[in-house]
mmCIF file of C-alpha atoms in Angstrom:
data_model
loop_
_atom_site.group_PDB
_atom_site.id
_atom_site.type_symbol
_atom_site.label_atom_id
_atom_site.label_comp_id
_atom_site.label_asym_id
_atom_site.label_seq_id
_atom_site.Cartn_x
_atom_site.Cartn_y
_atom_site.Cartn_z
ATOM 1 C CA MET A 1 0.186 -2.663 -12.237
ATOM 2 C CA MET A 2 3.447 -2.676 -10.433
ATOM 3 C CA PRO A 3 6.253 -5.081 -9.651
ATOM 4 C CA ASP A 4 5.157 -6.997 -6.580
ATOM 5 C CA TRP A 5 6.238 -5.711 -3.195
ATOM 6 C CA LEU A 6 8.655 -8.601 -2.759
ATOM 7 C CA THR A 7 10.675 -7.388 -5.750
ATOM 8 C CA HIS A 8 10.631 -3.821 -4.425
ATOM 9 C CA VAL A 9 11.625 -4.894 -0.942
ATOM 10 C CA LEU A 10 14.416 -7.228 -2.109
ATOM 11 C CA ILE A 11 15.971 -4.573 -4.311
ATOM 12 C CA GLY A 12 15.637 -1.988 -1.509
ATOM 13 C CA TRP A 13 17.204 -4.430 0.942
ATOM 14 C CA GLY A 14 20.001 -5.211 -1.530
ATOM 15 C CA VAL A 15 20.798 -1.530 -2.093
ATOM 16 C CA ALA A 16 20.772 -0.994 1.686
ATOM 17 C CA ASN A 17 23.203 -3.911 2.090
ATOM 18 C CA PHE A 18 25.577 -2.405 -0.438
ATOM 19 C CA LEU A 19 25.419 0.979 1.299
ATOM 20 C CA VAL A 20 26.179 -0.647 4.636
ATOM 21 C CA LEU A 21 29.180 -2.350 3.031
ATOM 22 C CA LYS A 22 30.568 1.119 2.432
ATOM 23 C CA ARG A 23 29.473 2.645 5.733
ATOM 24 C CA LYS A 24 28.613 0.455 8.672
ATOM 25 C CA ASP A 25 26.910 3.319 10.550
ATOM 26 C CA LEU A 26 24.107 3.336 7.989
ATOM 27 C CA GLU A 27 22.858 -0.062 9.189
ATOM 28 C CA MET A 28 20.009 1.462 11.164
ATOM 29 C CA TYR A 29 18.627 3.256 8.125
ATOM 30 C CA LYS A 30 18.025 0.012 6.255
ATOM 31 C CA ALA A 31 14.430 -0.011 7.429
ATOM 32 C CA ALA A 32 13.864 3.538 6.144
ATOM 33 C CA LEU A 33 15.173 2.597 2.698
ATOM 34 C CA ILE A 34 13.054 -0.556 2.545
ATOM 35 C CA ILE A 35 9.888 1.230 3.697
ATOM 36 C CA GLY A 36 10.622 3.983 1.195
ATOM 37 C CA SER A 37 10.914 1.421 -1.576
ATOM 38 C CA ILE A 38 7.244 0.536 -1.231
ATOM 39 C CA LEU A 39 6.005 3.925 -0.021
ATOM 40 C CA PRO A 40 4.564 5.132 -3.364
ATOM 41 C CA ASP A 41 2.335 2.076 -3.372
ATOM 42 C CA ILE A 42 0.333 3.404 -0.421
ATOM 43 C CA TRP A 43 -2.061 4.534 -3.119
ATOM 44 C CA HIS A 44 -3.234 0.909 -3.281
ATOM 45 C CA ILE A 45 -5.131 1.662 -0.098
ATOM 46 C CA ARG A 46 -7.762 2.653 -2.638
ATOM 47 C CA MET A 47 -8.666 -1.003 -3.009
ATOM 48 C CA LEU A 48 -9.437 -1.256 0.690
ATOM 49 C CA ILE A 49 -11.456 1.969 0.583
ATOM 50 C CA ASP A 50 -13.316 0.747 -2.480
ATOM 51 C CA TYR A 51 -14.007 -2.612 -0.826
ATOM 52 C CA VAL A 52 -15.088 -1.213 2.552
ATOM 53 C CA ILE A 53 -17.027 1.945 1.658
ATOM 54 C CA GLY A 54 -17.434 1.539 -2.079
ATOM 55 C CA ILE A 55 -15.779 4.813 -3.122
ATOM 56 C CA ASN A 56 -13.374 4.662 -6.026
ATOM 57 C CA LEU A 57 -10.409 6.912 -5.232
ATOM 58 C CA THR A 58 -8.080 5.487 -7.868
ATOM 59 C CA TRP A 59 -7.215 8.721 -9.609
ATOM 60 C CA PRO A 60 -7.057 11.125 -6.670
ATOM 61 C CA LEU A 61 -4.793 8.698 -4.790
ATOM 62 C CA TYR A 62 -2.665 8.087 -7.863
ATOM 63 C CA ALA A 63 -0.982 11.426 -7.144
ATOM 64 C CA PHE A 64 0.843 9.664 -4.327
ATOM 65 C CA HIS A 65 2.348 7.341 -6.905
ATOM 66 C CA THR A 66 4.214 10.209 -8.537
ATOM 67 C CA PRO A 67 7.749 11.176 -7.464
ATOM 68 C CA LEU A 68 6.692 14.528 -6.039
ATOM 69 C CA GLY A 69 3.671 13.125 -4.205
ATOM 70 C CA ALA A 70 5.668 10.236 -2.765
ATOM 71 C CA ALA A 71 8.542 12.546 -1.761
ATOM 72 C CA ILE A 72 6.123 14.746 0.171
ATOM 73 C CA VAL A 73 4.683 11.696 1.912
ATOM 74 C CA ALA A 74 8.242 10.572 2.745
ATOM 75 C CA VAL A 75 9.062 13.946 4.284
ATOM 76 C CA LEU A 76 5.785 13.897 6.206
ATOM 77 C CA LEU A 77 6.530 10.418 7.577
ATOM 78 C CA GLY A 78 10.043 11.530 8.480
ATOM 79 C CA VAL A 79 8.791 14.571 10.371
ATOM 80 C CA LEU A 80 6.019 12.706 12.159
ATOM 81 C CA PHE A 81 7.508 9.329 12.932
ATOM 82 C CA LEU A 82 11.302 9.504 13.009
ATOM 83 C CA THR A 83 13.174 10.439 16.154
ATOM 84 C CA GLU A 84 14.776 13.854 16.019
ATOM 85 C CA LYS A 85 18.293 12.440 16.163
ATOM 86 C CA TYR A 86 17.858 10.389 12.999
ATOM 87 C CA ARG A 87 15.212 12.434 11.235
ATOM 88 C CA LYS A 88 17.296 14.104 8.560
ATOM 89 C CA GLN A 89 19.134 11.022 7.353
ATOM 90 C CA GLY A 90 16.128 8.759 7.913
ATOM 91 C CA THR A 91 14.025 10.984 5.665
ATOM 92 C CA LEU A 92 16.752 10.985 3.033
ATOM 93 C CA PHE A 93 16.765 7.198 3.099
ATOM 94 C CA LEU A 94 12.985 7.116 2.805
ATOM 95 C CA MET A 95 13.310 9.297 -0.273
ATOM 96 C CA GLY A 96 16.117 7.086 -1.573
ATOM 97 C CA GLY A 97 13.727 4.146 -1.283
ATOM 98 C CA VAL A 98 11.094 6.116 -3.169
ATOM 99 C CA SER A 99 13.618 6.739 -5.976
ATOM 100 C CA ILE A 100 14.394 3.020 -6.159
ATOM 101 C CA HIS A 101 10.678 2.324 -6.392
ATOM 102 C CA PHE A 102 10.252 4.556 -9.414
ATOM 103 C CA CYS A 103 13.386 3.187 -11.085
ATOM 104 C CA LEU A 104 11.886 -0.303 -10.800
ATOM 105 C CA ASP A 105 8.439 0.791 -11.933
ATOM 106 C CA LEU A 106 10.003 2.489 -14.911
ATOM 107 C CA MET A 107 11.276 -0.857 -16.232
ATOM 108 C CA LEU A 108 7.772 -2.271 -16.478
ATOM 109 C CA ASN A 109 5.746 -2.896 -19.557
ATOM 110 C CA HIS A 110 2.095 -2.053 -19.751
ATOM 111 C CA ILE A 111 -0.028 -2.314 -22.827
ATOM 112 C CA GLU A 112 -0.577 1.414 -22.651
ATOM 113 C CA GLY A 113 0.529 4.092 -20.269
ATOM 114 C CA GLY A 114 3.446 4.447 -17.936
ATOM 115 C CA HIS A 115 4.334 6.640 -14.993
ATOM 116 C CA TYR A 116 3.776 10.318 -14.413
ATOM 117 C CA LEU A 117 7.349 11.073 -13.409
ATOM 118 C CA LEU A 118 7.070 14.831 -13.846
ATOM 119 C CA PHE A 119 3.551 15.330 -12.533
ATOM 120 C CA PRO A 120 2.184 17.998 -11.891
ATOM 121 C CA PHE A 121 4.521 19.804 -14.322
ATOM 122 C CA SER A 122 3.929 17.374 -17.141
ATOM 123 C CA LYS A 123 1.462 14.604 -17.809
ATOM 124 C CA GLN A 124 3.851 12.765 -20.058
ATOM 125 C CA LEU A 125 3.939 9.036 -19.304
ATOM 126 C CA TYR A 126 7.288 7.270 -19.082
ATOM 127 C CA GLU A 127 8.071 3.567 -19.210
ATOM 128 C CA LEU A 128 10.953 1.485 -20.545
ATOM 129 C CA LYS A 129 8.716 -1.512 -21.245
ATOM 130 C CA ILE A 130 11.166 -4.264 -20.339
ATOM 131 C CA PHE A 131 9.285 -6.561 -17.945
ATOM 132 C CA TRP A 132 5.656 -7.605 -17.850
ATOM 133 C CA PRO A 133 4.609 -7.154 -14.224
ATOM 134 C CA GLU A 134 3.089 -10.587 -13.775
ATOM 135 C CA THR A 135 6.134 -12.524 -14.941
ATOM 136 C CA PHE A 136 8.787 -13.848 -12.589
ATOM 137 C CA THR A 137 11.824 -12.456 -14.457
ATOM 138 C CA TYR A 138 11.958 -9.301 -12.373
ATOM 139 C CA LEU A 139 11.701 -11.254 -9.140
ATOM 140 C CA TRP A 140 14.574 -13.592 -10.107
ATOM 141 C CA ILE A 141 16.801 -10.596 -10.869
ATOM 142 C CA ALA A 142 15.827 -9.010 -7.547
ATOM 143 C CA LEU A 143 16.545 -12.268 -5.712
ATOM 144 C CA ALA A 144 19.970 -12.571 -7.357
ATOM 145 C CA PHE A 145 20.797 -8.937 -6.518
ATOM 146 C CA TRP A 146 19.687 -9.387 -2.919
ATOM 147 C CA GLY A 147 21.537 -12.717 -2.641
ATOM 148 C CA ILE A 148 24.830 -11.200 -3.816
ATOM 149 C CA SER A 149 24.432 -8.284 -1.404
ATOM 150 C CA GLN A 150 23.718 -10.682 1.470
ATOM 151 C CA ILE A 151 26.780 -12.818 0.703
ATOM 152 C CA LEU A 152 29.015 -9.746 0.552
ATOM 153 C CA SER A 153 27.498 -8.418 3.804
ATOM 154 C CA LYS A 154 28.133 -11.735 5.564
ATOM 155 C CA LYS A 155 31.701 -11.781 4.284
ATOM 156 C CA LEU A 156 32.321 -8.254 5.525
ATOM 157 C CA ASN A 157 30.848 -9.129 8.919
ATOM 158 C CA THR A 158 33.097 -12.181 9.167
ATOM 159 C CA ILE A 159 36.186 -10.134 8.263
ATOM 160 C CA THR A 160 35.240 -7.402 10.768
ATOM 161 C CA ALA A 161 34.576 -9.970 13.500
ATOM 162 C CA SER A 162 37.929 -11.665 12.905
ATOM 163 C CA TYR A 163 39.708 -8.307 13.333
ATOM 164 C CA ILE A 164 37.883 -7.636 16.603
ATOM 165 C CA MET B 1 2.879 19.699 5.212
ATOM 166 C CA GLY B 2 -0.562 18.217 5.710
ATOM 167 C CA PHE B 3 -1.901 20.909 3.406
ATOM 168 C CA LEU B 4 0.627 19.904 0.749
ATOM 169 C CA VAL B 5 -0.454 16.275 0.978
ATOM 170 C CA ILE B 6 -4.093 17.289 0.613
ATOM 171 C CA LEU B 7 -3.122 19.469 -2.339
ATOM 172 C CA ILE B 8 -1.309 16.575 -4.008
ATOM 173 C CA TYR B 9 -4.291 14.339 -3.307
ATOM 174 C CA PHE B 10 -6.723 16.645 -5.034
ATOM 175 C CA SER B 11 -4.349 17.473 -7.863
ATOM 176 C CA GLY B 12 -4.443 13.781 -8.641
ATOM 177 C CA SER B 13 -8.031 14.289 -9.651
ATOM 178 C CA ILE B 14 -6.736 16.269 -12.617
ATOM 179 C CA LEU B 15 -5.518 12.967 -14.010
ATOM 180 C CA THR B 16 -9.010 11.564 -13.966
ATOM 181 C CA ASN B 17 -10.544 13.037 -17.022
ATOM 182 C CA ASN B 18 -8.046 12.911 -19.794
ATOM 183 C CA GLU B 19 -6.143 9.690 -19.372
ATOM 184 C CA THR B 20 -7.047 6.280 -20.610
ATOM 185 C CA GLN B 21 -8.012 3.824 -17.947
ATOM 186 C CA ILE B 22 -7.439 0.152 -18.448
ATOM 187 C CA GLY B 23 -10.648 -1.449 -19.485
ATOM 188 C CA GLU B 24 -12.064 1.740 -20.885
ATOM 189 C CA LEU B 25 -12.305 2.540 -24.520
ATOM 190 C CA THR B 26 -9.842 5.273 -25.499
ATOM 191 C CA SER B 27 -12.630 7.237 -27.055
ATOM 192 C CA ASN B 28 -16.338 6.964 -27.399
ATOM 193 C CA PRO B 29 -16.856 5.358 -30.768
ATOM 194 C CA LYS B 30 -19.747 6.767 -32.719
ATOM 195 C CA LYS B 31 -22.291 4.382 -34.014
ATOM 196 C CA TYR B 32 -21.301 2.705 -37.253
ATOM 197 C CA ASP B 33 -17.816 3.959 -36.805
ATOM 198 C CA LYS B 34 -14.466 2.328 -36.320
ATOM 199 C CA THR B 35 -12.079 3.620 -33.737
ATOM 200 C CA GLU B 36 -8.685 2.705 -32.368
ATOM 201 C CA VAL B 37 -9.239 1.303 -28.928
ATOM 202 C CA LEU B 38 -7.565 -0.263 -25.943
ATOM 203 C CA VAL B 39 -9.493 -2.893 -24.110
ATOM 204 C CA ALA B 40 -8.673 -5.076 -21.159
ATOM 205 C CA GLY B 41 -11.035 -7.598 -19.753
ATOM 206 C CA TYR B 42 -11.445 -10.969 -18.196
ATOM 207 C CA VAL B 43 -12.054 -13.936 -20.405
ATOM 208 C CA ILE B 44 -15.523 -15.024 -19.420
ATOM 209 C CA GLY B 45 -16.041 -17.737 -21.958
ATOM 210 C CA SER B 46 -14.008 -20.649 -23.161
ATOM 211 C CA PRO B 47 -12.224 -20.005 -26.424
ATOM 212 C CA VAL B 48 -13.618 -21.563 -29.541
ATOM 213 C CA TYR B 49 -11.058 -22.303 -32.182
ATOM 214 C CA GLU B 50 -11.971 -22.027 -35.827
ATOM 215 C CA ASN B 51 -9.355 -22.161 -38.520
ATOM 216 C CA ASP B 52 -6.572 -21.215 -36.168
ATOM 217 C CA THR B 53 -8.569 -18.303 -34.814
ATOM 218 C CA ALA B 54 -9.817 -17.946 -31.273
ATOM 219 C CA LYS B 55 -13.011 -16.076 -30.565
ATOM 220 C CA ILE B 56 -13.058 -14.860 -27.029
ATOM 221 C CA VAL B 57 -15.830 -12.981 -25.357
ATOM 222 C CA ILE B 58 -14.481 -10.483 -22.889
ATOM 223 C CA GLU B 59 -16.239 -8.114 -20.607
ATOM 224 C CA SER B 60 -14.766 -4.643 -20.291
ATOM 225 C CA SER B 61 -14.894 -2.728 -17.035
ATOM 226 C CA ARG B 62 -17.855 -0.838 -18.429
ATOM 227 C CA GLY B 63 -19.715 -4.094 -18.563
ATOM 228 C CA SER B 64 -19.940 -4.264 -22.310
ATOM 229 C CA LYS B 65 -19.187 -7.626 -23.832
ATOM 230 C CA ILE B 66 -16.850 -7.612 -26.764
ATOM 231 C CA VAL B 67 -15.845 -10.439 -29.053
ATOM 232 C CA LEU B 68 -12.138 -10.580 -29.656
ATOM 233 C CA ILE B 69 -11.038 -12.303 -32.794
ATOM 234 C CA ILE B 70 -7.498 -13.415 -32.226
ATOM 235 C CA ASN B 71 -5.310 -15.313 -34.577
ATOM 236 C CA SER B 72 -3.793 -17.944 -32.319
ATOM 237 C CA SER B 73 -0.350 -17.387 -33.837
ATOM 238 C CA LEU B 74 -0.336 -14.035 -32.046
ATOM 239 C CA LEU B 75 -0.472 -15.764 -28.708
ATOM 240 C CA ASN B 76 2.098 -18.027 -27.191
ATOM 241 C CA ILE B 77 -0.439 -19.342 -24.751
ATOM 242 C CA TYR B 78 -4.117 -19.981 -25.188
ATOM 243 C CA PRO B 79 -6.212 -17.862 -22.886
ATOM 244 C CA ASN B 80 -8.385 -19.540 -20.316
ATOM 245 C CA GLN B 81 -11.356 -18.502 -18.257
ATOM 246 C CA ASP B 82 -10.439 -15.606 -15.911
ATOM 247 C CA ASP B 83 -7.277 -14.642 -17.804
ATOM 248 C CA ILE B 84 -7.001 -10.963 -18.657
ATOM 249 C CA ILE B 85 -6.740 -10.065 -22.305
ATOM 250 C CA PHE B 86 -5.151 -6.779 -23.301
ATOM 251 C CA ALA B 87 -6.027 -5.798 -26.774
ATOM 252 C CA LYS B 88 -5.333 -2.889 -29.015
ATOM 253 C CA GLY B 89 -6.786 -2.525 -32.417
ATOM 254 C CA ILE B 90 -9.732 -1.342 -34.393
ATOM 255 C CA TYR B 91 -13.136 -1.356 -32.791
ATOM 256 C CA TYR B 92 -15.955 -1.855 -35.259
ATOM 257 C CA ASP B 93 -19.331 -0.763 -34.089
ATOM 258 C CA SER B 94 -21.172 -1.426 -37.315
ATOM 259 C CA GLU B 95 -21.683 -5.153 -36.762
ATOM 260 C CA PRO B 96 -24.498 -6.774 -34.798
ATOM 261 C CA THR B 97 -21.874 -7.608 -32.187
ATOM 262 C CA SER B 98 -19.096 -5.086 -31.822
ATOM 263 C CA TYR B 99 -15.719 -6.604 -32.285
ATOM 264 C CA ILE B 100 -12.059 -5.773 -32.401
ATOM 265 C CA ASN B 101 -9.390 -6.884 -34.789
ATOM 266 C CA ILE B 102 -6.254 -7.301 -32.794
ATOM 267 C CA ASP B 103 -2.891 -5.950 -33.747
ATOM 268 C CA LEU B 104 -1.320 -6.190 -30.335
ATOM 269 C CA VAL B 105 -2.314 -8.470 -27.537
ATOM 270 C CA HIS B 106 -1.088 -9.674 -24.190
ATOM 271 C CA VAL B 107 -2.545 -12.333 -21.969
ATOM 272 C CA ARG B 108 -2.174 -12.123 -18.217
ATOM 273 C CA THR B 109 -3.071 -15.513 -16.850
ATOM 274 C CA LYS B 110 -5.158 -15.873 -13.735
ATOM 275 C CA TRP B 111 -2.149 -17.516 -12.045
ATOM 276 C CA GLY B 112 -0.001 -14.533 -13.047
ATOM 277 C CA GLN B 113 -2.471 -12.270 -11.299
ATOM 278 C CA ARG B 114 -2.577 -14.452 -8.210
ATOM 279 C CA PHE B 115 1.203 -14.637 -7.961
ATOM 280 C CA ILE B 116 1.530 -10.839 -7.983
ATOM 281 C CA LEU B 117 -0.716 -10.681 -4.934
ATOM 282 C CA LEU B 118 1.007 -13.622 -3.259
ATOM 283 C CA ARG B 119 4.458 -12.129 -3.766
ATOM 284 C CA SER B 120 3.298 -8.815 -2.363
ATOM 285 C CA ILE B 121 1.934 -10.519 0.737
ATOM 286 C CA LEU B 122 5.295 -12.270 1.188
ATOM 287 C CA ALA B 123 6.976 -8.868 1.494
ATOM 288 C CA ILE B 124 4.964 -7.889 4.574
ATOM 289 C CA PRO B 125 6.910 -10.060 7.074
ATOM 290 C CA ILE B 126 10.189 -8.544 5.804
ATOM 291 C CA ILE B 127 8.851 -5.031 6.344
ATOM 292 C CA VAL B 128 7.601 -5.895 9.832
ATOM 293 C CA PHE B 129 11.000 -7.470 10.642
ATOM 294 C CA PHE B 130 12.860 -4.302 9.700
ATOM 295 C CA LEU B 131 10.399 -2.081 11.510
ATOM 296 C CA ARG B 132 10.912 -4.071 14.696
ATOM 297 C CA LYS B 133 14.655 -4.024 14.202
ATOM 298 C CA SER B 134 14.882 -0.262 14.009
ATOM 299 C CA ARG B 135 12.889 0.859 17.001
ATOM 300 C CA ASP B 136 15.432 3.582 17.737
ATOM 301 C CA LEU B 137 14.630 5.175 14.425
ATOM 302 C CA VAL B 138 10.888 5.406 14.920
ATOM 303 C CA ARG B 139 9.077 7.303 17.627
ATOM 304 C CA ILE B 140 5.635 5.923 18.254
#
């Protein structure tokens, strides 16, 4: 089990806000970072496949929820769907989002198991076991982080506008 | 690149055999044996409390019904129907009904499960918003 997508998206959005505070020209890559922050969870498509055609692809698809698998998917998405002008940086932001995703997943607590961070080189499971996924604690922290980033962004916009 | 994705997909199958899956027993206990196990399952019966102990029948993903004997002091909340119980302990197969003595337990309430799904659904409009906002970035 994972943190919910809202937590992932809010943290991704917050990080993107902070990056834009530093460099305004990165504004357009916000979407790439946010999409990247939920990209490893595409493996949950297994539920749809299981529901529609009754084939359980849990373990084969789990490879996409490993850093290497998700990075390859990010590069593939970048090559296929990003315009040439923004491809390089867009892909980097997708991968940045993927990194954020795994950082958040790493904080979770499961009764057994963790995340295959080094797969396929190692099958060691890693987890910091801080938050139970179904509790709201993680979401409140994400909301606070996002809220602070939004306030700072608004302030910066106001200051910039007043100079113009 | 497509080949690499396919390769990653199939390499994931390597994970299948050796790792514990939630709801599965960590090993196949021999008859009349006791084994350390991990079990997760839905509470399918209402708890019955006897001397501060809750007996809960859970059904593992394999379909086997297992009686959990939980000292209620181990739980901060009392499990209800449809909650998920995570249990780790010793599995005894020598009794008429197999059972587990718990040394570690976690209860995921049915509302906890529903909220995870609900919160994930709430993220979709945000993603769509950002996708629409960055049309220059995407070529479709």
